[in-house]
mmCIF file of C-alpha atoms in Angstrom:
data_model
loop_
_atom_site.group_PDB
_atom_site.id
_atom_site.type_symbol
_atom_site.label_atom_id
_atom_site.label_comp_id
_atom_site.label_asym_id
_atom_site.label_seq_id
_atom_site.Cartn_x
_atom_site.Cartn_y
_atom_site.Cartn_z
ATOM 1 C CA MET A 1 0.031 0.058 -0.233
ATOM 2 C CA PHE A 2 2.979 2.157 0.719
ATOM 3 C CA SER A 3 4.460 1.426 -2.260
ATOM 4 C CA LEU A 4 1.824 2.495 -4.192
ATOM 5 C CA LEU A 5 1.393 5.633 -2.790
ATOM 6 C CA ALA A 6 4.991 6.634 -3.391
ATOM 7 C CA ASP A 7 4.861 5.814 -6.801
ATOM 8 C CA LYS A 8 1.922 7.859 -7.328
ATOM 9 C CA LEU A 9 3.735 10.556 -5.557
ATOM 10 C CA ASP A 10 6.654 10.079 -7.309
ATOM 11 C CA ASN A 11 4.836 10.526 -10.768
ATOM 12 C CA THR A 12 3.030 13.921 -9.861
ATOM 13 C CA PHE A 13 6.546 15.353 -8.335
ATOM 14 C CA ARG A 14 8.154 14.293 -11.779
ATOM 15 C CA ARG A 15 5.513 15.922 -13.690
ATOM 16 C CA LEU A 16 5.851 19.331 -11.478
ATOM 17 C CA ARG A 17 9.579 18.871 -11.822
ATOM 18 C CA GLY A 18 9.300 19.508 -15.538
ATOM 19 C CA LEU A 19 7.404 22.426 -15.497
ATOM 20 C CA GLY A 20 9.432 25.823 -15.896
ATOM 21 C CA LYS A 21 6.438 27.882 -14.621
ATOM 22 C CA ILE A 22 3.925 26.974 -12.216
ATOM 23 C CA SER A 23 0.555 28.329 -12.725
ATOM 24 C CA GLU A 24 -2.827 27.820 -10.197
ATOM 25 C CA LYS A 25 -4.398 25.038 -12.768
ATOM 26 C CA ASN A 26 -0.769 22.926 -12.076
ATOM 27 C CA ILE A 27 -1.029 23.359 -8.712
ATOM 28 C CA ALA A 28 -4.973 22.152 -8.605
ATOM 29 C CA ASP A 29 -4.028 19.299 -10.823
ATOM 30 C CA ALA A 30 -1.230 17.897 -8.546
ATOM 31 C CA LEU A 31 -3.285 18.481 -5.502
ATOM 32 C CA ARG A 32 -6.159 16.476 -7.036
ATOM 33 C CA ASP A 33 -3.625 13.933 -7.902
ATOM 34 C CA ILE A 34 -2.172 13.985 -4.442
ATOM 35 C CA ARG A 35 -5.353 13.971 -2.475
ATOM 36 C CA LEU A 36 -6.651 10.760 -4.944
ATOM 37 C CA ALA A 37 -3.478 9.104 -3.852
ATOM 38 C CA LEU A 38 -3.571 9.464 -0.070
ATOM 39 C CA LEU A 39 -7.421 8.443 -0.274
ATOM 40 C CA GLU A 40 -6.735 5.182 -2.346
ATOM 41 C CA ALA A 41 -4.082 4.727 0.492
ATOM 42 C CA ASP A 42 -6.816 4.801 3.220
ATOM 43 C CA VAL A 43 -5.571 8.014 4.521
ATOM 44 C CA GLU A 44 -8.634 9.573 6.308
ATOM 45 C CA PHE A 45 -10.564 11.914 4.518
ATOM 46 C CA GLY A 46 -10.479 14.692 6.958
ATOM 47 C CA VAL A 47 -6.479 14.072 7.459
ATOM 48 C CA ALA A 48 -5.891 14.398 3.335
ATOM 49 C CA ARG A 49 -8.480 17.268 3.547
ATOM 50 C CA GLU A 50 -5.962 19.283 5.872
ATOM 51 C CA PHE A 51 -3.196 18.140 4.266
ATOM 52 C CA ILE A 52 -4.154 19.457 1.004
ATOM 53 C CA GLY A 53 -5.274 22.915 2.454
ATOM 54 C CA ARG A 54 -1.825 23.019 4.083
ATOM 55 C CA VAL A 55 -0.146 22.862 0.817
ATOM 56 C CA LYS A 56 -2.439 25.047 -0.956
ATOM 57 C CA GLU A 57 -2.312 27.623 1.022
ATOM 58 C CA ARG A 58 2.031 27.579 1.243
ATOM 59 C CA ALA A 59 1.958 27.068 -2.645
ATOM 60 C CA MET A 60 -0.544 29.698 -3.478
ATOM 61 C CA GLY A 61 0.862 32.247 -1.304
ATOM 62 C CA GLN A 62 4.790 30.883 -1.351
ATOM 63 C CA GLU A 63 7.419 33.765 -3.586
ATOM 64 C CA VAL A 64 9.056 31.264 -5.491
ATOM 65 C CA LEU A 65 12.933 31.386 -5.074
ATOM 66 C CA LYS A 66 14.978 32.418 -8.104
ATOM 67 C CA SER A 67 17.997 29.847 -7.392
ATOM 68 C CA ILE A 68 15.782 26.930 -8.332
ATOM 69 C CA LYS A 69 12.805 25.882 -10.482
ATOM 70 C CA PRO A 70 9.118 26.382 -9.821
ATOM 71 C CA GLY A 71 8.193 22.906 -9.846
ATOM 72 C CA GLU A 72 11.012 21.889 -7.788
ATOM 73 C CA GLN A 73 9.656 24.675 -4.771
ATOM 74 C CA ILE A 74 5.940 22.843 -5.050
ATOM 75 C CA VAL A 75 7.714 19.553 -4.535
ATOM 76 C CA LYS A 76 9.907 20.665 -1.468
ATOM 77 C CA ILE A 77 6.358 22.057 -0.499
ATOM 78 C CA PHE A 78 4.668 19.003 -0.541
ATOM 79 C CA ARG A 79 7.891 17.226 1.481
ATOM 80 C CA ASP A 80 7.926 19.634 3.936
ATOM 81 C CA GLU A 81 3.883 18.772 4.387
ATOM 82 C CA ILE A 82 4.369 15.502 4.733
ATOM 83 C CA ALA A 83 7.094 15.373 7.157
ATOM 84 C CA VAL A 84 4.889 17.296 9.263
ATOM 85 C CA LEU A 85 2.062 15.028 8.867
ATOM 86 C CA LEU A 86 4.429 11.910 9.583
ATOM 87 C CA GLY A 87 5.296 13.196 12.978
ATOM 88 C CA GLY A 88 7.801 15.784 12.037
ATOM 89 C CA ASP A 89 8.665 16.954 15.495
ATOM 90 C CA ALA A 90 8.454 13.602 17.367
ATOM 91 C CA VAL A 91 9.976 12.513 20.948
ATOM 92 C CA GLY A 92 11.844 9.596 21.384
ATOM 93 C CA LEU A 93 10.279 6.589 22.874
ATOM 94 C CA ASP A 94 10.585 6.271 26.577
ATOM 95 C CA LEU A 95 11.902 2.768 27.466
ATOM 96 C CA THR A 96 12.156 2.829 31.083
ATOM 97 C CA ASP A 97 11.818 -0.747 32.246
ATOM 98 C CA PRO A 98 9.679 -2.546 32.063
ATOM 99 C CA ALA A 99 9.076 -1.130 28.655
ATOM 100 C CA ARG A 100 6.335 -2.496 26.575
ATOM 101 C CA ILE A 101 5.255 -1.659 22.933
ATOM 102 C CA MET A 102 2.306 -2.358 21.208
ATOM 103 C CA VAL A 103 2.167 -2.768 17.224
ATOM 104 C CA VAL A 104 -1.321 -2.719 15.731
ATOM 105 C CA GLY A 105 -2.096 -1.930 12.529
ATOM 106 C CA LEU A 106 -4.156 -3.736 8.955
ATOM 107 C CA ASN A 107 -2.842 -7.001 7.231
ATOM 108 C CA GLY A 108 0.348 -6.637 5.024
ATOM 109 C CA ALA A 109 1.168 -2.967 7.091
ATOM 110 C CA GLY A 110 4.458 -3.949 7.952
ATOM 111 C CA LYS A 111 4.284 -4.223 11.689
ATOM 112 C CA THR A 112 6.249 -7.505 11.937
ATOM 113 C CA THR A 113 9.002 -5.894 9.791
ATOM 114 C CA THR A 114 8.767 -2.991 11.935
ATOM 115 C CA SER A 115 8.875 -5.073 14.778
ATOM 116 C CA ALA A 116 11.817 -6.952 13.814
ATOM 117 C CA LYS A 117 13.863 -3.653 13.092
ATOM 118 C CA LEU A 118 13.126 -2.330 16.286
ATOM 119 C CA ALA A 119 13.921 -5.301 18.137
ATOM 120 C CA LEU A 120 17.142 -5.316 15.771
ATOM 121 C CA ARG A 121 17.544 -1.421 17.231
ATOM 122 C CA LEU A 122 16.719 -1.791 20.843
ATOM 123 C CA LYS A 123 19.498 -4.956 20.766
ATOM 124 C CA ASN A 124 22.263 -3.272 19.313
ATOM 125 C CA GLU A 125 21.890 -0.518 22.138
ATOM 126 C CA GLY A 126 22.649 -3.204 24.724
ATOM 127 C CA ARG A 127 18.471 -3.975 25.511
ATOM 128 C CA ARG A 128 16.934 -7.506 25.618
ATOM 129 C CA PRO A 129 14.061 -7.350 23.434
ATOM 130 C CA LEU A 130 11.093 -9.963 23.770
ATOM 131 C CA LEU A 131 8.908 -10.528 20.478
ATOM 132 C CA VAL A 132 5.487 -11.658 21.130
ATOM 133 C CA ALA A 133 2.657 -12.331 18.977
ATOM 134 C CA CYS A 134 -1.243 -12.295 20.283
#
């Protein structure tokens, strides 16, 4: 699911980068593509709408820098907002003993892989992780 979303975003970004001049129509088309990609990836409607609103506000009000292409500026705005949406100011894990982490999600979303990677990281930090399926 995440790879499909990444592919759709990449295609939209590629189209934007190729443009020499950005118009409101270009931005509106890109926002529509991004909104559809987010909704197809099961992102909650309110979150997608809020994200698109923030990107549109920044893109329409953004003064494009002369040193870069306008398409690259729009891509940067998208990436900055995605970083904020995914937890740009996230804090580290509080792993005071006894620490427990529960991973919940849909089938095929990557819970097992993420859990294994987290366990390896904790093991490399000198902890003794234990993975339990429930």
